[in-house]
Tab-separated table of C-alpha atoms and ligand atoms in Angstrom:
chain	number	residue	atom	x	y	z
A	1	MET	CA	4.148	-48.330	21.070
A	2	ILE	CA	0.985	-46.993	19.071
A	3	VAL	CA	-2.336	-48.598	18.194
A	4	MET	CA	-3.468	-48.676	14.584
A	5	LYS	CA	-7.090	-49.384	13.835
A	6	PHE	CA	-8.279	-50.109	10.526
A	7	GLY	CA	-11.917	-50.129	9.822
A	8	GLY	CA	-13.994	-52.329	7.458
A	9	SER	CA	-13.518	-50.502	4.209
A	10	SER	CA	-9.662	-50.274	4.778
A	11	VAL	CA	-9.548	-54.083	4.982
A	12	ALA	CA	-12.262	-54.934	2.455
A	13	ASP	CA	-10.397	-57.253	0.332
A	14	ALA	CA	-6.995	-58.594	-0.643
A	15	ASP	CA	-5.769	-55.317	-2.384
A	16	ARG	CA	-6.749	-53.368	0.657
A	17	ILE	CA	-5.173	-55.579	2.975
A	18	ARG	CA	-1.897	-55.365	1.211
A	19	HIS	CA	-2.064	-51.612	1.069
A	20	VAL	CA	-2.913	-51.544	4.839
A	21	ALA	CA	0.137	-53.868	5.587
A	22	GLY	CA	2.376	-51.402	3.764
A	23	ILE	CA	0.989	-48.868	6.051
A	24	VAL	CA	1.726	-51.159	9.147
A	25	ARG	CA	5.207	-51.824	7.881
A	26	SER	CA	6.198	-48.321	7.525
A	27	GLN	CA	5.475	-47.857	11.101
A	28	LEU	CA	6.924	-50.891	12.502
A	29	GLU	CA	9.726	-49.184	14.652
A	30	ARG	CA	6.826	-47.687	16.523
A	31	LYS	CA	5.680	-51.008	17.869
A	32	PRO	CA	2.248	-51.118	16.532
A	33	VAL	CA	-0.772	-53.252	17.989
A	34	LEU	CA	-3.540	-53.571	15.112
A	35	VAL	CA	-7.208	-53.419	16.017
A	36	LEU	CA	-9.327	-54.599	13.037
A	37	SER	CA	-12.925	-54.309	12.043
A	38	ALA	CA	-14.739	-57.170	10.016
A	39	MET	CA	-14.017	-56.900	6.176
A	40	GLY	CA	-16.217	-54.675	4.225
A	41	ASP	CA	-19.717	-55.081	5.287
A	42	THR	CA	-19.340	-58.436	6.485
A	43	THR	CA	-21.153	-57.389	9.854
A	44	ASP	CA	-24.410	-56.293	8.030
A	45	TYR	CA	-23.993	-59.722	5.962
A	46	LEU	CA	-23.977	-61.681	9.194
A	47	LEU	CA	-26.953	-59.808	10.574
A	48	GLU	CA	-28.738	-60.798	7.235
A	49	ALA	CA	-27.831	-64.362	7.311
A	50	GLY	CA	-29.099	-64.340	10.981
A	51	ASN	CA	-32.260	-62.839	10.043
A	52	ALA	CA	-32.726	-65.411	7.090
A	53	ALA	CA	-32.278	-68.138	9.410
A	54	PHE	CA	-34.535	-66.937	12.092
A	55	ARG	CA	-37.368	-65.990	9.726
A	56	GLY	CA	-37.129	-68.608	6.908
A	57	GLY	CA	-35.037	-71.271	8.670
A	58	GLU	CA	-32.410	-70.837	5.714
A	59	VAL	CA	-28.932	-71.317	6.397
A	60	SER	CA	-26.716	-69.456	3.785
A	61	ILE	CA	-23.373	-67.868	4.266
A	62	GLY	CA	-22.234	-68.448	0.415
A	63	PRO	CA	-21.065	-64.958	-0.211
A	64	ILE	CA	-19.372	-64.534	3.403
A	65	GLU	CA	-17.507	-67.804	2.845
A	66	LYS	CA	-16.546	-67.071	-0.783
A	67	HIS	CA	-15.299	-63.556	0.020
A	68	HIS	CA	-13.107	-64.728	3.057
A	69	PHE	CA	-11.717	-67.836	0.902
A	70	ASP	CA	-11.161	-65.600	-2.180
A	71	THR	CA	-9.302	-63.080	0.082
A	72	ALA	CA	-6.996	-65.716	1.447
A	73	SER	CA	-6.406	-67.278	-1.979
A	74	LYS	CA	-5.357	-63.914	-3.389
A	75	LEU	CA	-2.932	-63.234	-0.311
A	76	ASN	CA	-1.371	-66.744	-0.935
A	77	LEU	CA	-1.999	-67.566	2.659
A	78	PRO	CA	-0.854	-70.794	3.974
A	79	GLU	CA	-3.069	-74.116	4.451
A	80	ALA	CA	-2.997	-73.774	8.258
A	81	ALA	CA	-4.674	-70.160	7.826
A	82	LYS	CA	-7.197	-71.567	5.477
A	83	LEU	CA	-8.136	-74.271	8.095
A	84	GLU	CA	-8.503	-71.628	10.706
A	85	ILE	CA	-10.915	-69.819	8.356
A	86	GLU	CA	-12.675	-72.977	7.458
A	87	SER	CA	-13.361	-73.984	11.121
A	88	LEU	CA	-14.626	-70.511	11.964
A	89	LEU	CA	-16.910	-70.777	9.082
A	90	ASP	CA	-18.088	-74.498	10.266
A	91	GLU	CA	-18.930	-72.884	13.956
A	92	LEU	CA	-20.879	-70.054	12.179
A	93	ARG	CA	-22.847	-72.564	10.025
A	94	ARG	CA	-23.660	-74.392	13.045
A	95	LEU	CA	-24.840	-71.339	15.063
A	96	LEU	CA	-26.978	-70.234	12.051
A	97	SER	CA	-28.677	-74.035	11.835
A	98	GLY	CA	-29.182	-73.682	15.475
A	99	ILE	CA	-31.029	-70.192	15.046
A	100	SER	CA	-32.979	-71.867	12.025
A	101	LEU	CA	-33.967	-74.714	14.451
A	102	ILE	CA	-35.207	-72.710	17.490
A	103	ARG	CA	-36.096	-69.741	15.519
A	104	GLU	CA	-34.713	-67.430	18.192
A	105	LEU	CA	-32.300	-64.592	17.560
A	106	THR	CA	-31.925	-62.894	20.952
A	107	PRO	CA	-29.349	-59.967	21.576
A	108	ARG	CA	-26.919	-62.577	22.988
A	109	THR	CA	-27.062	-64.808	19.808
A	110	LYS	CA	-26.814	-61.504	17.514
A	111	ASP	CA	-23.511	-60.743	19.315
A	112	PHE	CA	-22.061	-64.062	19.049
A	113	LEU	CA	-23.089	-64.149	15.264
A	114	VAL	CA	-21.475	-60.764	14.319
A	115	SER	CA	-17.986	-61.595	16.395
A	116	PHE	CA	-17.346	-64.111	13.325
A	117	GLY	CA	-16.663	-60.845	11.059
A	118	GLU	CA	-13.880	-59.706	13.320
A	119	ARG	CA	-12.541	-63.236	14.199
A	120	LEU	CA	-12.128	-63.863	10.675
A	121	SER	CA	-10.440	-60.565	9.485
A	122	VAL	CA	-7.761	-60.737	12.175
A	123	ARG	CA	-6.739	-64.194	11.232
A	124	ILE	CA	-6.431	-63.402	7.602
A	125	PHE	CA	-4.430	-60.123	8.212
A	126	ALA	CA	-2.035	-61.741	10.830
A	127	ALA	CA	-1.432	-64.594	8.346
A	128	HIS	CA	-0.661	-62.062	5.848
A	129	LEU	CA	1.636	-60.172	7.930
A	130	ASN	CA	3.507	-63.573	8.747
A	131	SER	CA	3.730	-64.175	4.937
A	132	LEU	CA	5.588	-60.806	4.693
A	133	GLY	CA	7.923	-61.924	7.535
A	134	ILE	CA	6.159	-59.819	10.157
A	135	LYS	CA	5.718	-61.891	13.420
A	136	ALA	CA	2.190	-61.242	14.085
A	137	VAL	CA	-0.745	-63.002	16.211
A	138	GLY	CA	-4.324	-62.588	15.568
A	139	CYS	CA	-6.068	-62.374	18.843
A	140	ASP	CA	-9.806	-62.567	20.034
A	141	ALA	CA	-10.495	-59.585	22.335
A	142	TRP	CA	-11.305	-61.723	25.263
A	143	ASP	CA	-7.690	-63.302	24.960
A	144	VAL	CA	-6.181	-60.068	25.543
A	145	GLY	CA	-8.317	-58.778	28.538
A	146	PHE	CA	-11.537	-57.382	27.158
A	147	ILE	CA	-14.185	-58.002	29.571
A	148	SER	CA	-17.565	-56.382	29.216
A	149	ASP	CA	-20.859	-56.319	31.115
A	150	SER	CA	-23.733	-58.426	29.645
A	151	ASN	CA	-25.443	-55.634	27.917
A	152	PHE	CA	-25.553	-57.467	24.585
A	153	THR	CA	-25.166	-55.260	21.454
A	154	SER	CA	-24.161	-52.376	23.242
A	155	ALA	CA	-21.726	-53.635	26.217
A	156	GLU	CA	-19.428	-51.455	28.207
A	157	LEU	CA	-15.913	-52.716	29.119
A	158	VAL	CA	-15.620	-53.232	32.895
A	159	GLU	CA	-12.904	-51.408	34.804
A	160	GLU	CA	-10.504	-54.543	35.363
A	161	SER	CA	-10.238	-54.683	31.590
A	162	ARG	CA	-7.526	-51.882	31.453
A	163	GLU	CA	-4.938	-53.499	33.833
A	164	LEU	CA	-5.451	-57.171	32.082
A	165	ILE	CA	-5.030	-55.657	28.419
A	166	ARG	CA	-2.013	-53.709	29.556
A	167	ALA	CA	-0.626	-56.778	30.889
A	168	LYS	CA	-1.350	-59.143	27.846
A	169	ILE	CA	-0.547	-56.715	25.285
A	170	THR	CA	2.852	-55.367	26.457
A	171	SER	CA	3.850	-59.060	27.184
A	172	MET	CA	3.157	-59.806	23.404
A	173	ILE	CA	5.147	-56.563	22.241
A	174	ASP	CA	8.005	-57.498	24.811
A	175	SER	CA	8.101	-60.925	23.112
A	176	GLY	CA	8.532	-59.250	19.670
A	177	VAL	CA	5.042	-60.140	18.357
A	178	LEU	CA	2.752	-57.772	16.841
A	179	PRO	CA	-0.862	-58.356	18.230
A	180	VAL	CA	-3.701	-58.305	15.621
A	181	VAL	CA	-6.899	-57.782	17.919
A	182	THR	CA	-10.333	-58.021	16.982
A	183	GLY	CA	-12.342	-54.692	17.347
A	184	PHE	CA	-16.015	-54.363	18.556
A	185	ILE	CA	-16.027	-57.601	20.534
A	186	ALA	CA	-15.487	-58.643	24.322
A	187	LYS	CA	-16.811	-61.568	26.621
A	188	ASP	CA	-18.813	-60.881	29.781
A	189	SER	CA	-18.260	-62.611	33.098
A	190	ASN	CA	-20.070	-65.586	32.199
A	191	GLY	CA	-17.714	-66.198	29.000
A	192	ASP	CA	-20.502	-64.860	26.866
A	193	ILE	CA	-19.601	-63.112	23.798
A	194	THR	CA	-20.742	-59.302	23.656
A	195	THR	CA	-20.334	-56.421	21.334
A	196	LEU	CA	-19.491	-52.795	21.930
A	197	GLY	CA	-21.995	-51.157	19.560
A	198	ARG	CA	-22.001	-50.787	15.843
A	199	GLY	CA	-18.695	-49.009	14.952
A	200	GLY	CA	-17.202	-50.276	18.245
A	201	SER	CA	-13.971	-51.149	16.997
A	202	ASP	CA	-12.986	-47.549	17.518
A	203	LEU	CA	-13.470	-47.972	21.187
A	204	SER	CA	-11.355	-50.959	21.359
A	205	ALA	CA	-8.514	-49.478	19.997
A	206	THR	CA	-8.589	-46.193	22.047
A	207	MET	CA	-8.873	-48.748	24.888
A	208	ILE	CA	-5.788	-50.511	24.070
A	209	ALA	CA	-4.059	-47.347	23.742
A	210	ALA	CA	-5.167	-45.687	26.932
A	211	ALA	CA	-4.416	-48.837	28.892
A	212	CYS	CA	-1.065	-49.492	27.383
A	213	GLY	CA	0.267	-45.798	27.502
A	214	ALA	CA	0.675	-45.586	23.858
A	215	GLN	CA	1.820	-42.551	21.931
A	216	GLU	CA	-1.138	-42.227	20.210
A	217	ALA	CA	-4.064	-44.201	18.664
A	218	GLN	CA	-4.397	-44.178	14.796
A	219	VAL	CA	-7.883	-44.739	13.534
A	220	TRP	CA	-7.681	-45.325	9.726
A	221	LYS	CA	-10.965	-44.697	7.998
A	222	ASP	CA	-12.001	-43.989	4.332
A	223	VAL	CA	-12.372	-40.131	4.804
A	224	ASP	CA	-9.713	-37.445	5.391
A	225	GLY	CA	-10.552	-37.046	8.994
A	226	ILE	CA	-13.272	-35.147	10.864
A	227	LEU	CA	-14.678	-32.655	8.275
A	228	THR	CA	-16.016	-29.052	8.894
A	229	ALA	CA	-19.283	-29.971	7.587
A	230	ASP	CA	-21.301	-32.663	5.650
A	231	PRO	CA	-19.554	-32.678	2.103
A	232	ARG	CA	-22.690	-33.463	0.435
A	233	ILE	CA	-24.102	-30.248	1.557
A	234	VAL	CA	-20.975	-28.105	1.636
A	235	GLU	CA	-18.662	-28.614	-1.288
A	236	ARG	CA	-15.803	-26.826	0.559
A	237	ALA	CA	-16.004	-29.017	3.708
A	238	MET	CA	-12.445	-29.684	4.819
A	239	PRO	CA	-10.622	-31.767	7.384
A	240	VAL	CA	-10.519	-30.257	10.843
A	241	GLU	CA	-6.968	-30.181	11.984
A	242	MET	CA	-7.406	-30.603	15.836
A	243	VAL	CA	-10.337	-30.792	18.005
A	244	THR	CA	-10.781	-31.774	21.572
A	245	TYR	CA	-12.291	-35.194	23.107
A	246	GLU	CA	-15.470	-33.369	24.009
A	247	GLU	CA	-15.854	-31.784	20.502
A	248	ALA	CA	-15.188	-35.131	18.920
A	249	SER	CA	-17.784	-36.836	21.081
A	250	GLU	CA	-20.280	-34.046	20.405
A	251	LEU	CA	-19.795	-34.302	16.482
A	252	ALA	CA	-20.368	-38.138	16.787
A	253	TYR	CA	-23.472	-37.681	18.221
A	254	PHE	CA	-24.488	-34.831	16.082
A	255	GLY	CA	-24.185	-36.943	12.763
A	256	ALA	CA	-20.561	-36.739	11.539
A	257	GLN	CA	-20.242	-40.320	11.611
A	258	VAL	CA	-16.448	-40.560	11.930
A	259	LEU	CA	-15.712	-41.880	15.414
A	260	HIS	CA	-17.517	-43.714	17.768
A	261	PRO	CA	-19.215	-41.454	20.234
A	262	ARG	CA	-17.955	-43.291	23.239
A	263	ALA	CA	-14.473	-43.903	21.599
A	264	MET	CA	-13.069	-40.919	23.217
A	265	GLN	CA	-13.882	-41.966	27.129
A	266	PRO	CA	-10.719	-44.094	27.433
A	267	CYS	CA	-8.262	-41.450	26.538
A	268	ILE	CA	-9.511	-38.706	28.582
A	269	SER	CA	-8.012	-39.860	31.816
A	270	THR	CA	-4.682	-40.423	30.032
A	271	GLY	CA	-4.764	-37.786	27.663
A	272	THR	CA	-3.781	-40.331	24.544
A	273	PRO	CA	-4.085	-38.261	21.439
A	274	VAL	CA	-6.287	-40.200	18.901
A	275	LEU	CA	-5.406	-39.317	15.249
A	276	VAL	CA	-7.948	-39.841	12.488
A	277	LYS	CA	-6.242	-40.774	9.237
A	278	ASN	CA	-7.394	-41.930	5.490
A	279	SER	CA	-6.096	-45.191	4.469
A	280	TYR	CA	-7.131	-44.299	0.773
A	281	ASN	CA	-5.259	-40.945	1.065
A	282	ILE	CA	-2.071	-41.500	3.523
A	283	ASP	CA	-0.709	-38.236	2.677
A	284	ALA	CA	-3.484	-36.201	4.033
A	285	PRO	CA	-2.592	-35.099	7.614
A	286	GLY	CA	-6.041	-36.364	9.094
A	287	THR	CA	-7.589	-34.890	12.274
A	288	ARG	CA	-5.677	-34.971	15.799
A	289	VAL	CA	-8.266	-35.391	18.790
A	290	VAL	CA	-6.559	-34.237	21.880
A	291	ALA	CA	-7.180	-33.020	25.452
A	292	THR	CA	-7.056	-29.082	24.994
A	293	LEU	CA	-6.414	-26.784	22.378
A	294	ASN	CA	-4.438	-23.775	22.329
A	295	GLN	CA	-6.027	-20.356	23.049
A	296	LYS	CA	-5.045	-19.354	19.172
A	297	ALA	CA	-7.373	-22.135	17.794
A	298	ALA	CA	-10.182	-20.752	15.638
A	299	PRO	CA	-13.527	-20.501	17.616
A	300	VAL	CA	-15.526	-22.855	15.500
A	301	ARG	CA	-14.573	-26.678	14.668
A	302	ALA	CA	-17.343	-27.893	12.628
A	303	ILE	CA	-21.048	-27.386	11.526
A	304	THR	CA	-23.524	-30.127	11.757
A	305	PHE	CA	-27.337	-30.277	11.257
A	306	ARG	CA	-30.110	-32.664	11.708
A	307	LYS	CA	-33.566	-32.481	9.725
A	308	ASN	CA	-36.716	-33.942	10.763
A	309	VAL	CA	-37.250	-32.436	13.905
A	310	THR	CA	-40.453	-31.399	16.040
A	311	LEU	CA	-40.725	-28.235	18.099
A	312	VAL	CA	-42.765	-28.437	21.155
A	313	ASP	CA	-43.589	-25.002	22.977
A	314	LEU	CA	-45.242	-25.042	26.232
A	315	VAL	CA	-46.453	-21.889	27.988
A	316	SER	CA	-47.958	-22.022	31.474
A	317	THR	CA	-48.296	-19.003	33.853
A	318	ARG	CA	-48.128	-21.765	36.593
A	319	MET	CA	-44.502	-21.914	36.174
A	320	LEU	CA	-43.703	-18.748	37.470
A	321	GLY	CA	-41.932	-19.049	40.749
A	322	GLN	CA	-42.822	-22.742	40.939
A	323	TYR	CA	-40.842	-25.847	41.672
A	324	GLY	CA	-41.172	-29.302	40.199
A	325	PHE	CA	-42.798	-27.830	37.196
A	326	LEU	CA	-39.987	-29.446	34.732
A	327	ALA	CA	-39.939	-32.267	36.410
A	328	GLU	CA	-43.434	-32.985	35.842
A	329	LEU	CA	-43.082	-31.799	32.252
A	330	PHE	CA	-40.296	-34.242	31.622
A	331	ALA	CA	-41.939	-37.153	33.694
A	332	SER	CA	-44.589	-36.864	30.786
A	333	PHE	CA	-41.845	-37.189	28.101
A	334	ALA	CA	-40.379	-40.336	29.940
A	335	LYS	CA	-43.818	-42.017	30.433
A	336	HIS	CA	-44.736	-41.918	26.729
A	337	ARG	CA	-41.042	-42.627	25.792
A	338	VAL	CA	-40.298	-39.607	23.742
A	339	SER	CA	-36.492	-38.456	23.923
A	340	VAL	CA	-35.975	-34.902	24.059
A	341	ASP	CA	-32.780	-33.230	22.275
A	342	VAL	CA	-32.528	-29.751	22.601
A	343	VAL	CA	-34.205	-27.516	25.621
A	344	ALA	CA	-34.759	-23.921	26.162
A	345	THR	CA	-36.722	-22.439	29.057
A	346	SER	CA	-37.902	-19.028	30.205
A	347	GLU	CA	-39.985	-18.197	33.436
A	348	VAL	CA	-43.252	-19.161	31.814
A	349	SER	CA	-42.297	-21.135	28.757
A	350	VAL	CA	-40.451	-24.220	27.733
A	351	SER	CA	-39.397	-25.163	24.168
A	352	LEU	CA	-37.783	-28.403	23.114
A	353	THR	CA	-37.199	-30.787	20.127
A	354	ILE	CA	-37.817	-34.287	19.540
A	355	ASP	CA	-37.402	-36.306	16.505
A	356	SER	CA	-40.548	-36.371	13.996
A	357	GLY	CA	-42.541	-39.293	13.159
A	358	GLN	CA	-43.358	-40.531	16.445
A	359	ASP	CA	-47.009	-40.778	17.785
A	360	ILE	CA	-47.248	-38.078	20.394
A	361	SER	CA	-50.960	-37.735	20.641
A	362	ALA	CA	-51.028	-39.362	24.260
A	363	LEU	CA	-48.023	-37.067	25.177
A	364	LYS	CA	-49.891	-34.058	24.110
A	365	SER	CA	-53.017	-34.431	25.974
A	366	ASP	CA	-50.840	-35.041	29.021
A	367	LEU	CA	-49.003	-31.861	28.370
A	368	ALA	CA	-52.227	-30.002	27.760
A	369	ARG	CA	-53.047	-30.240	31.344
A	370	ILE	CA	-49.703	-28.477	32.201
A	371	GLY	CA	-50.084	-25.469	29.742
A	372	ASN	CA	-51.042	-24.369	26.370
A	373	ILE	CA	-49.152	-26.537	24.118
A	374	GLU	CA	-48.264	-25.849	20.470
A	375	VAL	CA	-46.383	-28.521	17.996
A	376	LYS	CA	-44.574	-27.470	14.970
A	377	THR	CA	-42.970	-29.973	12.679
A	378	GLY	CA	-40.543	-29.530	9.794
A	379	LYS	CA	-37.678	-28.086	11.527
A	380	ALA	CA	-33.837	-28.676	11.624
A	381	ILE	CA	-31.346	-28.391	14.434
A	382	ILE	CA	-28.109	-26.755	13.371
A	383	THR	CA	-25.292	-27.237	15.785
A	384	ILE	CA	-22.026	-25.183	15.971
A	385	ILE	CA	-19.348	-27.234	17.717
A	386	CYS	CA	-17.049	-24.610	19.057
A	387	ASN	CA	-15.473	-23.171	21.865
A	388	VAL	CA	-18.180	-21.647	23.780
A	389	LYS	CA	-15.987	-19.434	25.725
A	390	ARG	CA	-16.218	-17.255	22.715
A	391	SER	CA	-19.893	-17.692	22.323
A	392	THR	CA	-20.582	-13.754	22.314
A	393	GLU	CA	-18.335	-13.698	19.038
A	394	ILE	CA	-19.876	-16.887	17.494
A	395	LEU	CA	-23.514	-15.988	18.046
A	396	ALA	CA	-23.106	-12.473	16.745
A	397	ARG	CA	-21.766	-13.992	13.398
A	398	ALA	CA	-24.078	-16.861	13.228
A	399	PHE	CA	-27.063	-14.586	13.673
A	400	GLY	CA	-25.546	-11.929	11.456
A	401	ILE	CA	-25.618	-14.732	8.763
A	402	CYS	CA	-29.311	-15.792	9.594
A	403	GLN	CA	-30.271	-12.397	9.361
A	404	LEU	CA	-28.393	-12.149	6.011
A	405	VAL	CA	-29.830	-15.117	4.428
A	406	GLY	CA	-33.380	-14.076	5.738
A	407	VAL	CA	-33.969	-17.102	7.906
A	408	PRO	CA	-35.597	-16.594	11.461
A	409	VAL	CA	-34.020	-18.458	14.072
A	410	GLN	CA	-36.803	-20.032	16.214
A	411	MET	CA	-35.077	-21.407	19.252
A	412	ILE	CA	-31.581	-21.229	20.661
A	413	SER	CA	-29.623	-23.442	23.190
A	414	GLN	CA	-25.974	-23.147	24.430
A	415	GLY	CA	-25.189	-26.218	26.368
A	416	ALA	CA	-23.378	-26.932	29.488
A	417	SER	CA	-21.142	-28.938	27.357
A	418	LYS	CA	-18.987	-26.109	26.656
A	419	VAL	CA	-18.642	-27.045	22.941
A	420	ASN	CA	-22.018	-27.044	21.440
A	421	ILE	CA	-24.358	-24.037	20.320
A	422	SER	CA	-27.649	-25.291	18.564
A	423	PHE	CA	-30.379	-23.432	17.105
A	424	ILE	CA	-33.511	-24.269	15.389
A	425	VAL	CA	-34.698	-23.159	11.893
A	426	ASP	CA	-37.434	-24.465	9.299
A	427	ASP	CA	-36.165	-27.758	7.637
A	428	THR	CA	-36.319	-26.163	4.239
A	429	GLU	CA	-33.757	-23.465	5.096
A	430	ALA	CA	-31.326	-25.588	7.099
A	431	GLU	CA	-28.959	-26.457	4.098
A	432	GLU	CA	-28.851	-22.940	3.018
A	433	VAL	CA	-27.643	-21.683	6.613
A	434	VAL	CA	-25.394	-24.400	6.893
A	435	GLN	CA	-23.749	-23.419	3.672
A	436	ALA	CA	-23.437	-19.572	4.551
A	437	LEU	CA	-22.359	-20.386	8.031
A	438	HIS	CA	-19.608	-22.500	6.661
A	439	GLN	CA	-18.583	-19.823	4.275
A	440	ASP	CA	-18.455	-17.269	7.057
A	441	PHE	CA	-16.437	-19.383	9.447
A	442	PHE	CA	-14.317	-21.297	7.199
A	443	GLY	CA	-14.355	-19.572	3.849
A	444	PHE	CA	-12.004	-16.773	4.717
A	445	ALA	CA	-9.793	-19.155	6.180
A	446	LEU	CA	-9.034	-20.527	2.551
A	447	GLY	CA	-8.119	-17.078	1.381
A	448	GLU	CA	-10.956	-16.871	-0.795
A	449	LYS	CA	-13.662	-14.147	0.163
A	450	LEU	CA	-16.813	-15.277	-1.309
A	451	ALA	CA	-20.237	-13.324	-1.582
A	452	VAL	CA	-23.084	-15.043	0.379
B	1	LIG	N1	-17.896	-54.385	12.290
B	1	LIG	C1	-18.507	-53.628	13.393
B	1	LIG	C2	-19.644	-52.752	12.432
B	1	LIG	O1	-19.615	-52.875	11.523
B	1	LIG	C3	-17.622	-52.812	14.199
B	1	LIG	C4	-16.693	-51.715	13.623
B	1	LIG	O2	-16.970	-51.707	12.346
B	1	LIG	O3	-16.212	-50.951	14.233
B	1	LIG	O4	-20.191	-52.199	13.323
B	2	LIG	MG1	-17.817	-51.597	10.002
């Protein structure tokens, strides 16, 4: 079997749903299980409705209701399906009245609230498949084994889920039914609805694929795959053919918002491939996420960057031959709740980056007790996602490029993650460096030698 996951924009309206049903139909013999997000931006609208109820005591789901009913009508869904939608919307209205009365919107209630998006979309989609003669059943995640901890808005699935999911899903497939499962949501052991974090339906899909030993998990998006760079900055950014699970997770953290950062986790132990495809451009090959790449793969997978970073330099001769110095240093960051991203140290100095825009005056006076501190704002982190085994070659090229464009590198860090080399430059120069690096690492691959 395979798992096919469709994101919000892939199932945004009746036309998209018809189109996606066509994609599903073309792969029926592979025994698909579907995982869906809420239609379009429904999750955001639900959160807005929750806030309106909480702040102003107003209960209004007009646009959400209209959009789901319009879609049901355009798809000519039978009365029974419309009744199911109606009853979910009634429950949603009651929840919002509750929020407006008690003026309380806890993380637990928020998860209950946003769950309606996925619960509505799977019912509409399953009804549409049935009207096409494909026997499908819309399922809430908790009915097919998704049990999580109680960390509302960012829950983790518990280990028992795997076996439960395997048993439930395979028995449905064996009885000739196509399961259409809600992404993003689960229930904790008390029976309360939880969510796996925004964008979490990727994780729902990979979990089902790994649990059931699927041939692959297809994640259908509105882009051609994971790209070599941000296309808004690099015109020639192109889809990466293959990346490893580690590289894909690292990319997710560093800004390429294609896959959920935790989505690869369930597949690591099973080696299940994840295929990122574009539902708007079916013929594009997409990106394949796998356990390992062969030796001949290009050394660099993608180049990302993050602006608005502050560089903190701390120099102290006390550090020489000492122990516990770094512990003391990081304890200060912990105490002031400032999160550190990239770090480099020598015998007498530490450089690290934090996100700009935080008040760090108290932290600064704490650190001043340890050593001489210098804070430089307006920096950017450039990250090369690559095979770090070839770091000598990659660094030589990257530094050559920086020299060529006349941009000084202010700090460098090669993480233990084996897939990431990061360095710091001035904010104003980041885009130019990314463009030049992209041209060097990917430009020639296109057979077009361009002047920097
Ligand atoms: N609907 C949820 C969100 O918008 C989950 C998802 O799309 O994966 O974050
Ligand atoms: Mg979404």
